[in-house]
Coordinates of C-alpha atoms in Angstrom, one line a residue:
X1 CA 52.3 -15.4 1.6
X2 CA 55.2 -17.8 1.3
X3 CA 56.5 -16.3 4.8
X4 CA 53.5 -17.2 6.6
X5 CA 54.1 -21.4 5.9
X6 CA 58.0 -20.4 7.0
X7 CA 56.7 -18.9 10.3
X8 CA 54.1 -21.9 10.9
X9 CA 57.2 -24.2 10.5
X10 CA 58.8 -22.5 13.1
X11 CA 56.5 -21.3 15.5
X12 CA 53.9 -24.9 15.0
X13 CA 52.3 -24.5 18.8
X14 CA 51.1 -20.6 17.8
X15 CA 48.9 -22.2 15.2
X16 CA 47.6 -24.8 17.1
X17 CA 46.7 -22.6 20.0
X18 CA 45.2 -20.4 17.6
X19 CA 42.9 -23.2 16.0
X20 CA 42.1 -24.6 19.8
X21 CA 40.8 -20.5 20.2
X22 CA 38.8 -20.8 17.0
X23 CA 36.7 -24.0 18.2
X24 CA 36.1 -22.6 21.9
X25 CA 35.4 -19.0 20.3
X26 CA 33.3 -20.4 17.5
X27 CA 31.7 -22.7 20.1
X28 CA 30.8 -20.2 22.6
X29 CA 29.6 -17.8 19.4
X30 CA 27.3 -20.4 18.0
X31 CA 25.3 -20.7 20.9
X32 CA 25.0 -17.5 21.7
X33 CA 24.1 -16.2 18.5
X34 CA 20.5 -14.8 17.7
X35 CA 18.6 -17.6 15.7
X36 CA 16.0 -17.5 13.5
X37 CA 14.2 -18.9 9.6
X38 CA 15.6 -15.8 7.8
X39 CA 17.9 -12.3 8.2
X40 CA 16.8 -9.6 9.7
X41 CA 14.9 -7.5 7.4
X42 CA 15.1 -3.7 8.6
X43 CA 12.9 -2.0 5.9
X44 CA 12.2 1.5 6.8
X45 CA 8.4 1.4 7.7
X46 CA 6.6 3.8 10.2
X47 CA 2.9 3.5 11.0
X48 CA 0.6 6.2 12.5
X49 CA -2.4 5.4 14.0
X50 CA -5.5 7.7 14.5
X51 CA -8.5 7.1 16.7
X52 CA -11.9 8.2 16.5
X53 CA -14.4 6.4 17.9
X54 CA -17.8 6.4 16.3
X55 CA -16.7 8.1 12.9
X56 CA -17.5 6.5 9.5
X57 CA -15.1 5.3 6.8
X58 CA -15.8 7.6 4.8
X59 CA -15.6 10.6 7.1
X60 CA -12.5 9.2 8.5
X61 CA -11.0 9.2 4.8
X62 CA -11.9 12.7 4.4
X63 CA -11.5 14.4 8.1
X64 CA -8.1 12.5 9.1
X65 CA -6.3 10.9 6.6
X66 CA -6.5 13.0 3.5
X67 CA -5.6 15.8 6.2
X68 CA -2.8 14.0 7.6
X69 CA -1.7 13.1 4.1
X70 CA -1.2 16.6 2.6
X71 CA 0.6 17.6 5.8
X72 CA 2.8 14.8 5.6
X73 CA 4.1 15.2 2.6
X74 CA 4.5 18.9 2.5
X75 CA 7.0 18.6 5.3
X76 CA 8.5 14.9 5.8
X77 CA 11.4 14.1 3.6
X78 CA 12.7 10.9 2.2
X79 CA 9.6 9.2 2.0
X80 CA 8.9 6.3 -0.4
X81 CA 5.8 6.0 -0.9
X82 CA 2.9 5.9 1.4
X83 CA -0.4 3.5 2.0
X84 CA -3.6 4.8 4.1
X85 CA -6.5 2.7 5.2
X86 CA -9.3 4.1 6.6
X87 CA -11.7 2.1 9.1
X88 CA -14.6 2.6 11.3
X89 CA -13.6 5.0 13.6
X90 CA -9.3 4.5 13.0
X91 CA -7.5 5.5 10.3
X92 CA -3.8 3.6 9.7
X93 CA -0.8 5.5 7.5
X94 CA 2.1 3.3 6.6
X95 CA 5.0 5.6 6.1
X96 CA 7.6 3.8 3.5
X97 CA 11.3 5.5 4.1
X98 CA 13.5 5.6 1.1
X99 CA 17.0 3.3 1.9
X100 CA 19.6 5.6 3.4
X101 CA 17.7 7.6 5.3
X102 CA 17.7 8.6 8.5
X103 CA 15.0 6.5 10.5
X104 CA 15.1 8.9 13.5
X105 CA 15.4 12.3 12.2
X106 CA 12.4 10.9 10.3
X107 CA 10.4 9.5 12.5
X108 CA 11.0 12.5 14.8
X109 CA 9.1 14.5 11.4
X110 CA 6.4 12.3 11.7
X111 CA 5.5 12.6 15.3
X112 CA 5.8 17.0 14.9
X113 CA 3.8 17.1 11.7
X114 CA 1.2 14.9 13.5
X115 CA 1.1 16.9 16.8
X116 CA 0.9 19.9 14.6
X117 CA -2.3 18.4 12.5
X118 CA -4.2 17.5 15.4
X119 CA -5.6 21.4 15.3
X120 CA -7.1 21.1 11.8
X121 CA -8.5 17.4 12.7
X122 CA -12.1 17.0 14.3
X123 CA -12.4 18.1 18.2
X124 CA -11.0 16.2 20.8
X125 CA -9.0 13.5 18.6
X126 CA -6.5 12.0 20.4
X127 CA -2.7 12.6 19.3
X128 CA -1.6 9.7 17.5
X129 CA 0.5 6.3 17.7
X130 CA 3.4 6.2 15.9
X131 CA 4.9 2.7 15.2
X132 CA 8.4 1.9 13.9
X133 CA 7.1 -1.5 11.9
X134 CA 9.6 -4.3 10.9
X135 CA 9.5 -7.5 8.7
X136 CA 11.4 -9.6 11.2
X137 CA 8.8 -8.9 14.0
X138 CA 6.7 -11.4 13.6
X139 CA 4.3 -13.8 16.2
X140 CA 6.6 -16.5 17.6
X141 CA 4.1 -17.6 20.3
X142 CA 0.3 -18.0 21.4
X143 CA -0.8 -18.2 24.5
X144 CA -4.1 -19.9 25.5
X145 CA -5.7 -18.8 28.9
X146 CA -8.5 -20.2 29.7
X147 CA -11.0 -20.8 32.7
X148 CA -14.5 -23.1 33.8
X149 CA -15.1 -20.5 36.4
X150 CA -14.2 -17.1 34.9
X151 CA -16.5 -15.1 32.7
X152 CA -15.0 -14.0 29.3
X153 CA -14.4 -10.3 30.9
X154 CA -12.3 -11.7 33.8
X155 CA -10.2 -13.6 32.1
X156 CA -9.5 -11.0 29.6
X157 CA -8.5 -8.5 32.7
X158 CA -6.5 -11.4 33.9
X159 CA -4.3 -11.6 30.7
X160 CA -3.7 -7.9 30.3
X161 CA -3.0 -7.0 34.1
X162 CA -1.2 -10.0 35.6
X163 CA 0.0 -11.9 33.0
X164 CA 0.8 -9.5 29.9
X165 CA 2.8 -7.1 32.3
X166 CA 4.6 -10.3 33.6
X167 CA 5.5 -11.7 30.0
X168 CA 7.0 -8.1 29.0
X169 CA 9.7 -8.8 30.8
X170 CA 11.5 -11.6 28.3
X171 CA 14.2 -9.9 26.8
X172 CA 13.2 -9.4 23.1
X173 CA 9.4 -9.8 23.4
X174 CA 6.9 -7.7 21.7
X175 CA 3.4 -7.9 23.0
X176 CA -0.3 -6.6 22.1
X177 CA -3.2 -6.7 23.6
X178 CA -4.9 -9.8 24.1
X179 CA -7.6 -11.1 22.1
X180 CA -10.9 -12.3 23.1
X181 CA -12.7 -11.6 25.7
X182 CA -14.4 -8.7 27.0
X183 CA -12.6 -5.8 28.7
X184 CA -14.1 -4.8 31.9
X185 CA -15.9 -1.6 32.4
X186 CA -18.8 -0.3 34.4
X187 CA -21.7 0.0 32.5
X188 CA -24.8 2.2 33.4
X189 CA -27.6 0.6 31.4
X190 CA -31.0 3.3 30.9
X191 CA -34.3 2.9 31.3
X192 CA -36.1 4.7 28.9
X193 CA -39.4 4.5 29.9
X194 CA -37.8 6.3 33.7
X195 CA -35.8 8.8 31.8
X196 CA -39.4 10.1 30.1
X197 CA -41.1 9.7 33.2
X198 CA -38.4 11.7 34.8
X199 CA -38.0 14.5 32.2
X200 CA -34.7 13.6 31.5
X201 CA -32.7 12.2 28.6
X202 CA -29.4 10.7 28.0
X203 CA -27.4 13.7 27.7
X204 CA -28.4 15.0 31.1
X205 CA -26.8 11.4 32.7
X206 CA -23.9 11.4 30.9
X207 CA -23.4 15.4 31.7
X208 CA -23.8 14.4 35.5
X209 CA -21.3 11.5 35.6
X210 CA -18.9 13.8 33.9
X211 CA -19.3 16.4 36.7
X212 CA -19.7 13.6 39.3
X213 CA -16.9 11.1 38.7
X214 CA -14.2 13.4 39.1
X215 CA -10.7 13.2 40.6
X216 CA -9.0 16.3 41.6
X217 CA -6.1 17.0 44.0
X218 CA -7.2 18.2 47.3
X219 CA -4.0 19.0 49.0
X220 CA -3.9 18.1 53.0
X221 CA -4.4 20.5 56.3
X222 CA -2.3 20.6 59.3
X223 CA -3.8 20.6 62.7
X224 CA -1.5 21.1 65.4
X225 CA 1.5 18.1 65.0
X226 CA -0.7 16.1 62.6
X227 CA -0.8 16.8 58.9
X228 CA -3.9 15.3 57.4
X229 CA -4.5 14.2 54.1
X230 CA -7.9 15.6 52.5
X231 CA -9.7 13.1 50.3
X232 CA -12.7 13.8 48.1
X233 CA -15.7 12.0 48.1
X234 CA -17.1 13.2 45.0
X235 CA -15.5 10.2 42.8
X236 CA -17.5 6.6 44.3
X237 CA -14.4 4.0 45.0
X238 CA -17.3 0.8 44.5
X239 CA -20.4 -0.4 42.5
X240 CA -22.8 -0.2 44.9
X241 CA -21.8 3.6 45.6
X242 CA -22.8 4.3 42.0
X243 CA -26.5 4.1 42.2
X244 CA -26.5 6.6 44.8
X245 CA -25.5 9.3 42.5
X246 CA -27.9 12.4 42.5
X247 CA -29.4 13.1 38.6
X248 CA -31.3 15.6 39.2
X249 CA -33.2 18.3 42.0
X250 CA -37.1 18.0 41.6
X251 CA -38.5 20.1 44.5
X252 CA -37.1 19.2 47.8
X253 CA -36.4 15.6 46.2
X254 CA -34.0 14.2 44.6
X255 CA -33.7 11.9 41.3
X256 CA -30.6 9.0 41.4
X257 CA -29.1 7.1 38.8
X258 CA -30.6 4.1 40.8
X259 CA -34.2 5.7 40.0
X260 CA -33.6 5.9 36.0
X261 CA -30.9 2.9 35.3
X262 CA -29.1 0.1 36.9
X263 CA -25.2 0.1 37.3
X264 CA -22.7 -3.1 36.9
X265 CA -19.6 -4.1 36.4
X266 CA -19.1 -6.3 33.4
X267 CA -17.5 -6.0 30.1
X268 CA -18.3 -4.0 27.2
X269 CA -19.3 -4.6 23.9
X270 CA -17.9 -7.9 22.4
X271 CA -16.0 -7.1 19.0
X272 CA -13.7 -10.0 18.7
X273 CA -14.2 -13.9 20.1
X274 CA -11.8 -16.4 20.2
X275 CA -12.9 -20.3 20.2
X276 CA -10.9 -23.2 20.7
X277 CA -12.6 -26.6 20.6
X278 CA -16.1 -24.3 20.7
X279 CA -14.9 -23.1 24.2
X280 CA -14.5 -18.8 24.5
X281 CA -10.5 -17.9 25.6
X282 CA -8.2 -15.0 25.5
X283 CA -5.1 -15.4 23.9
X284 CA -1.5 -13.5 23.5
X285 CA -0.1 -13.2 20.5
X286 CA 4.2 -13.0 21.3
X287 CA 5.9 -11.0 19.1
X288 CA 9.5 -11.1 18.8
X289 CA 11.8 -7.8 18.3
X290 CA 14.1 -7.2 14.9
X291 CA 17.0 -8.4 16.9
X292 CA 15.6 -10.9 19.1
X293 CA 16.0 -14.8 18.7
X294 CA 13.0 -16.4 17.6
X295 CA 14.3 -19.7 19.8
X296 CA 15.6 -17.2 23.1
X297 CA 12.2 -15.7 23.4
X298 CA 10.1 -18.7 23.3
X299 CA 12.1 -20.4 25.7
X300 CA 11.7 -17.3 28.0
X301 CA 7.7 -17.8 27.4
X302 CA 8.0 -21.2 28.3
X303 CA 9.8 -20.3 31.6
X304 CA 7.6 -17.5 32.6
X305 CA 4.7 -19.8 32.1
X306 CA 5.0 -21.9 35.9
X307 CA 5.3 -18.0 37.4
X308 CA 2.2 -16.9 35.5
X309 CA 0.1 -19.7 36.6
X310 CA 0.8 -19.2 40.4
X311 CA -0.3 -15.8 40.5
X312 CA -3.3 -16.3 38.3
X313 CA -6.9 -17.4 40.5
X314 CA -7.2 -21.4 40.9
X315 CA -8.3 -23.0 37.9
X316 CA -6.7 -20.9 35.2
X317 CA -5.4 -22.9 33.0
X318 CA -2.3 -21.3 30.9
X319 CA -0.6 -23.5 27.4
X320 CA 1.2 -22.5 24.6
X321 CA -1.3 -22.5 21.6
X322 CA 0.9 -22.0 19.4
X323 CA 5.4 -22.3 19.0
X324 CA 7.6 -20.7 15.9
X325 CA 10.5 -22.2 17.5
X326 CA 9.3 -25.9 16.5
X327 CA 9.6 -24.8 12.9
X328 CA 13.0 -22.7 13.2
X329 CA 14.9 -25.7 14.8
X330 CA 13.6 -27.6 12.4
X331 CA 14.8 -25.7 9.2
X332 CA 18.0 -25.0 11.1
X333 CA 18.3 -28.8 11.3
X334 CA 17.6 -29.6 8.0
X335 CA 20.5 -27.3 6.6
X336 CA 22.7 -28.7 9.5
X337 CA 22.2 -32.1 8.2
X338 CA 22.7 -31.6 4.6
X339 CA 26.0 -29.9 5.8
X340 CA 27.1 -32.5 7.4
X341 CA 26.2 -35.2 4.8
X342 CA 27.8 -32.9 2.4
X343 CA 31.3 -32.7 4.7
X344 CA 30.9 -36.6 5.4
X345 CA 30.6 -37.3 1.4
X346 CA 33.8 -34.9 0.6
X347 CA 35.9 -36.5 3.2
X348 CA 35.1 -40.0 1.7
X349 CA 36.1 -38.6 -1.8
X350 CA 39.4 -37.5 -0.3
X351 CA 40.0 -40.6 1.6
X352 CA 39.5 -42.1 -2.1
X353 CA 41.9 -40.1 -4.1
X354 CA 44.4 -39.7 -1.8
X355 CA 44.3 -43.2 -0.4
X356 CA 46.1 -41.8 3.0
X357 CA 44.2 -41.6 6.2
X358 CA 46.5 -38.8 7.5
X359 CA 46.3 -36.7 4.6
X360 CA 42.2 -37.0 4.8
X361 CA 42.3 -35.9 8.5
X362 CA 44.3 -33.3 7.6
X363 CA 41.6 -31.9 5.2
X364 CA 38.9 -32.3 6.8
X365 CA 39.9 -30.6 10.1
X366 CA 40.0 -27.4 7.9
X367 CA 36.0 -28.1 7.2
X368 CA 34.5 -27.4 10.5
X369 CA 37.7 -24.3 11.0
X370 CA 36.7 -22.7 8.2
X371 CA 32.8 -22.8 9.2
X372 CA 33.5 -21.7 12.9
X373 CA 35.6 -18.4 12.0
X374 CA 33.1 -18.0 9.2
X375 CA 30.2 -17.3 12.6
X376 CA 32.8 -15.6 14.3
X377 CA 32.7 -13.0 10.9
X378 CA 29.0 -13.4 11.0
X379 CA 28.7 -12.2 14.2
X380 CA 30.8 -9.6 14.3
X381 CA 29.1 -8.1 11.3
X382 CA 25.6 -8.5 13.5
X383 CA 24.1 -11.3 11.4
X384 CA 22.1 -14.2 12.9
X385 CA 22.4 -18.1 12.7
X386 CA 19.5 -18.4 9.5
X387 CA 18.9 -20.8 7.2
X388 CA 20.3 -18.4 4.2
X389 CA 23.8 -18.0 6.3
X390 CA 23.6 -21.5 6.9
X391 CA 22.8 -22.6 3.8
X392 CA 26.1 -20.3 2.4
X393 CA 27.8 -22.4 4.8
X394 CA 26.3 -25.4 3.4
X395 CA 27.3 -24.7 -0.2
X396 CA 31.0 -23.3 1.0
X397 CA 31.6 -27.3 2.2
X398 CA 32.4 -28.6 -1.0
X399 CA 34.7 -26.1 -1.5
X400 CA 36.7 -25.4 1.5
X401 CA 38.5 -28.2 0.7
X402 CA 40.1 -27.4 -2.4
X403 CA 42.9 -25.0 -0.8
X404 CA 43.8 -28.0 2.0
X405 CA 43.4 -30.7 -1.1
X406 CA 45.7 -28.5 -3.1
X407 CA 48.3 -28.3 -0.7
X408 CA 48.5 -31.7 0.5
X409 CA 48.9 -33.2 -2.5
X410 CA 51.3 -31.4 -4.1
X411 CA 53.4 -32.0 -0.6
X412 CA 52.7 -36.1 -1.3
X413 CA 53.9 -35.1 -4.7
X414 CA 57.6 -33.3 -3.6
X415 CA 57.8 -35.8 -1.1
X416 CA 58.0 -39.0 -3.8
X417 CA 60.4 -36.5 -5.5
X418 CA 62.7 -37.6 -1.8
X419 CA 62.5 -34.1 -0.6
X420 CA 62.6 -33.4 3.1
X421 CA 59.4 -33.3 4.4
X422 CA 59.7 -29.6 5.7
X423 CA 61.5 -28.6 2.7
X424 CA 58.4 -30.2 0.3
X425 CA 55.9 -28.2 2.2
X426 CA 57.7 -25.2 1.8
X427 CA 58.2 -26.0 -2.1
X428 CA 54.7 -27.4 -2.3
X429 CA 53.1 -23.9 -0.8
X430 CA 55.4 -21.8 -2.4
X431 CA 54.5 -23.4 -6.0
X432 CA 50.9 -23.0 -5.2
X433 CA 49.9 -20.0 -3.7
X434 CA 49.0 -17.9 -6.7
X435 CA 47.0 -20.6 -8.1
X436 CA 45.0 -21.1 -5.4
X437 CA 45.0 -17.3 -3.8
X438 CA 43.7 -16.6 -7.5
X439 CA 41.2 -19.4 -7.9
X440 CA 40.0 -18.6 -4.2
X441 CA 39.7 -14.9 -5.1
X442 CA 37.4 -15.6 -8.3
X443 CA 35.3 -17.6 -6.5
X444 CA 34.7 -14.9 -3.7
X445 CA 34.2 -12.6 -6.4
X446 CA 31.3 -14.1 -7.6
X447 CA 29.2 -13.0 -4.8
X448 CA 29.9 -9.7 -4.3
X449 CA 27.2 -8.7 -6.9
X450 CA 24.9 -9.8 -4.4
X451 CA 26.0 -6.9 -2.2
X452 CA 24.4 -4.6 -4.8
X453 CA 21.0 -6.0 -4.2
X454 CA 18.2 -3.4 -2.5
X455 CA 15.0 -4.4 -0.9
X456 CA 13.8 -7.5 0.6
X457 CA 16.4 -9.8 -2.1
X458 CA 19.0 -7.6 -1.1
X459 CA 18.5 -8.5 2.8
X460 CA 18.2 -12.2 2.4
X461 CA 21.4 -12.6 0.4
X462 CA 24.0 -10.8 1.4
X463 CA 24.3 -12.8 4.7
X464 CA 24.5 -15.8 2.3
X465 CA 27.5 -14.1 0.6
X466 CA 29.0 -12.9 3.9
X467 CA 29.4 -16.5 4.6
X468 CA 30.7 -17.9 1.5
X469 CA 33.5 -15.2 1.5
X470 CA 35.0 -15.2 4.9
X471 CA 34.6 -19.3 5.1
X472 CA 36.8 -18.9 1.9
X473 CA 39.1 -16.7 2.9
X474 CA 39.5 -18.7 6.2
X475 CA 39.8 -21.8 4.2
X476 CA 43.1 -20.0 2.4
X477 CA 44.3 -19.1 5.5
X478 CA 44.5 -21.5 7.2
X479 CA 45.6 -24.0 4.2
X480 CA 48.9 -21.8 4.6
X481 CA 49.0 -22.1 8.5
X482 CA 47.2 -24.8 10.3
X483 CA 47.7 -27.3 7.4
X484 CA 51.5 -27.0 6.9
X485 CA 51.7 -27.3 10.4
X486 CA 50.0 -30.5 11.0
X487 CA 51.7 -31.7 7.7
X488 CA 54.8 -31.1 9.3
X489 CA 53.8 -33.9 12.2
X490 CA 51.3 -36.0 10.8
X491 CA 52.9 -37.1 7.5
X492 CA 56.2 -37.1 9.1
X493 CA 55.7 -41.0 10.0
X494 CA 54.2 -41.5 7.0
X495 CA 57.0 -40.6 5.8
X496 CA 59.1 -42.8 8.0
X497 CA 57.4 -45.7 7.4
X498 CA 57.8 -45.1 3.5
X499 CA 61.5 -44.8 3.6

């Protein structure tokens, strides 16, 4: 350690330069680090999602998830423990991992053991969705679009085919499907009264349709030099087409859908609404990624918004409902501030004690040092700019002082002993540096229990102790380099102007 102040002495410019890399380093890291209200929060959480249109709870408990369950669980390993809900017609399974185990390999389980249980589940069930869930992603944005002219189901199309697919393209976004609305659909609405008439029923449409509306490759034919493509007809490409389709043979006539129902294009049943100021909308609820900034992706929304207005029809109106971003920058500021106040108060109380200007600058250029390699750390360990990183920061202030207060007063000291000013910063570091490697040791080990945490607690504070510790250690470290160094020139005229 005592070699380290030598080789500062001697070599003063490598230490500066290496301080001038810290600030643009810890610069250039600070703004482009992911930012957020808390830590990433990984907990090992898969979802799988069955649907079953038409089925009852109570079936769906029985004839899917109980099914699913026993599977599950008789081949999947590492699993924590596990929480079903079963709806009308969908049937969710949240899948909790044990810590330390392999996400993929487990996930991969999942998704076999579910293709595999799809033969003991009722006919034609759909293979399931399979969703990796996280705490950190969570809405950071709402989108409101909204329309005088548009019905409910246009706007709805508008929103999932122009604007969602544009949207998907900010780095770190997550996106649903938007709410409200009506997706469009054609709908063939009976006639009861025809259908008896007729001697038909329901069945006997919908068998028809599904023989009608089909689309199957035809292949092409060459004649001579040309090689044609063959297109079917049997699949009508517009509305109006529909009606024309033949139901049934009665004789030498023929019953169509136009006789027993009548065909449009609108949207299908309504099961969700969403009203603001009493008017019908569709919204988008943005999601962000686990790794994503919260403050990144909204600003990307924001961008994208001008590009999603042009190609949307004329009087579409498109705003942010909604912005997380507002409230991270806010709690980011807050801890900024009191970090700030709390640097500005201990620089006072050294300017106090000291009673020397230089010796106050001196300490307090360590301040800010310390905090910048302490996010260069942060980064490199993949953690984000948070307010419980921040606020480690923010309670490291007050004492990433004491190694740079230690060691410039006991120069002042061997200096009104009439030592050489090079050869008091040598005494003074060499007299200190157990007592202050020590005392900064203890108070890093105070924190590592924190590393032993599991769970949500364990995920919030360890980036606080990550930041406590390496903004101490760089506080030690550079109370042996930087600070000798500008010692060595700053107090050298004070030292003149004593004599």
């Amino acid at each position: 350690m005592n070699q380290i102040v030598l080789i500062a002495l001697r070599r003063p410019y490598t230490f500066v330069v290496m301080s001038i890399l810290i600030v643009l380093w810890g610069t250039k890291t600070l703004l482009h680090m992911p930012t957020d209200v808390f830590p990433n929060i990984t907990i090992p959480v898969t979802s799988v999602v069955w649907i079953y249109s038409g089925l009852l709870p109570q079936q769906v408990e029985g004839r899917i998830t109980y099914l699913f369950e026993r599977f599950l669980t008789s081949t999947v390993e590492g699993i924590k423990y596990i929480h079903s809900h079963s709806y009308y017609g969908s049937s969710i399974t949240n899948i909790f991992l044990q810590d330390g185990v392999d996400v993929g390999r487990a996930e991969a389980d999942i998704v076999g053991i579910a293709q595999n249980v799809v033969k003991a589940l009722p006919p034609d069930i759909s293979p399931p969705m399979v969703m990796r869930l996280a705490p950190s992603s969570i809405p950071v944005a709402m989108l409101q679009i909204s329309s005088d002219r548009m019905t409910p189901a246009e706007l709805y199309n508008l929103a999932y085919m122009r604007i969602r697919p544009l949207l998907v393209t900010v780095p770190g976004i997550v996106l649903p499907h938007p709410y409200g609305g009506q997706d469009m659909q054609v709908m063939v609405n009976l006639d009861q009264q025809k259908l008896l008439a007729r001697n038909l029923t329901p069945t006997d449409v919908h068998n028809v349709l599904m023989k009608q509306y089909l689309v199957l490759p035809s292949g092409d034919i060459k004649i001579k030099s040309t090689d044609w493509i063959v297109q079917t007809n049997a699949s009508p490409l517009q509305i109006d087409h529909f009606p024309d389709i033949p139901i049934k043979r009665d004789g030498n006539a023929f019953i169509y859908l136009r006789d027993v129902a009548t065909v449009q294009l609108m949207g299908r049943v309504q099961q969700n609404a969403v009203l603001v100021n009493g008017k019908q909308t569709v919204i988008i609820v943005a999601m962000k990624s686990t790794e994503a900034s919260t403050l990144d992706v909204v600003d990307g929304i924001k961008k994208m918004i001008p590009r999603a207005e042009q190609i949307s029809p004329e009087g579409v109106k498109i705003r942010l409902l909604d912005d997380a971003s507002t409230f991270v920058k806010d709690s980011i500021f807050d801890v900024v501030h009191e970090m700030a106040t709390a640097g500005a108060l201990v620089g006072l109380i050294v300017l106090l004690l000291i009673g020397s200007w230089r010796a106050t600058v001196i300490v307090w250029t360590s301040i800010p040092l310390s905090i910048l390699t302490a996010i260069i750390g942060l980064h490199w360990l993949e953690e984000t700019i948070n307010v419980m990183t921040l606020g480690g920061l923010a309670l490291a202030v007050g004492i990433l002082v004491d190694d740079a207060t230690v060691m410039i007063e006991n120069i002042d000291r061997h200096i009104e002993m009439g030592k050489p000013l090079e050869q008091a910063i040598i005494d003074a570091a060499n007299q200190i540096v157990v007592p202050t490697l020590v005392a900064t040791l203890c108070i890093a080990i105070v924190w590592i229990p924190l590393f032993e945490l599991g769970g949500v607690a364990g995920y919030l504070f360890k980036p606080m102790a990550e930041a406590v510790i390496i903004a101490m250690m760089a506080s030690f470290i550079l109370s042996r380099t930087l600070v000798p160094t500008m010692a060595k020139y700053l107090l050298k005229s004070h030292h003149v102007e004593a004599a």
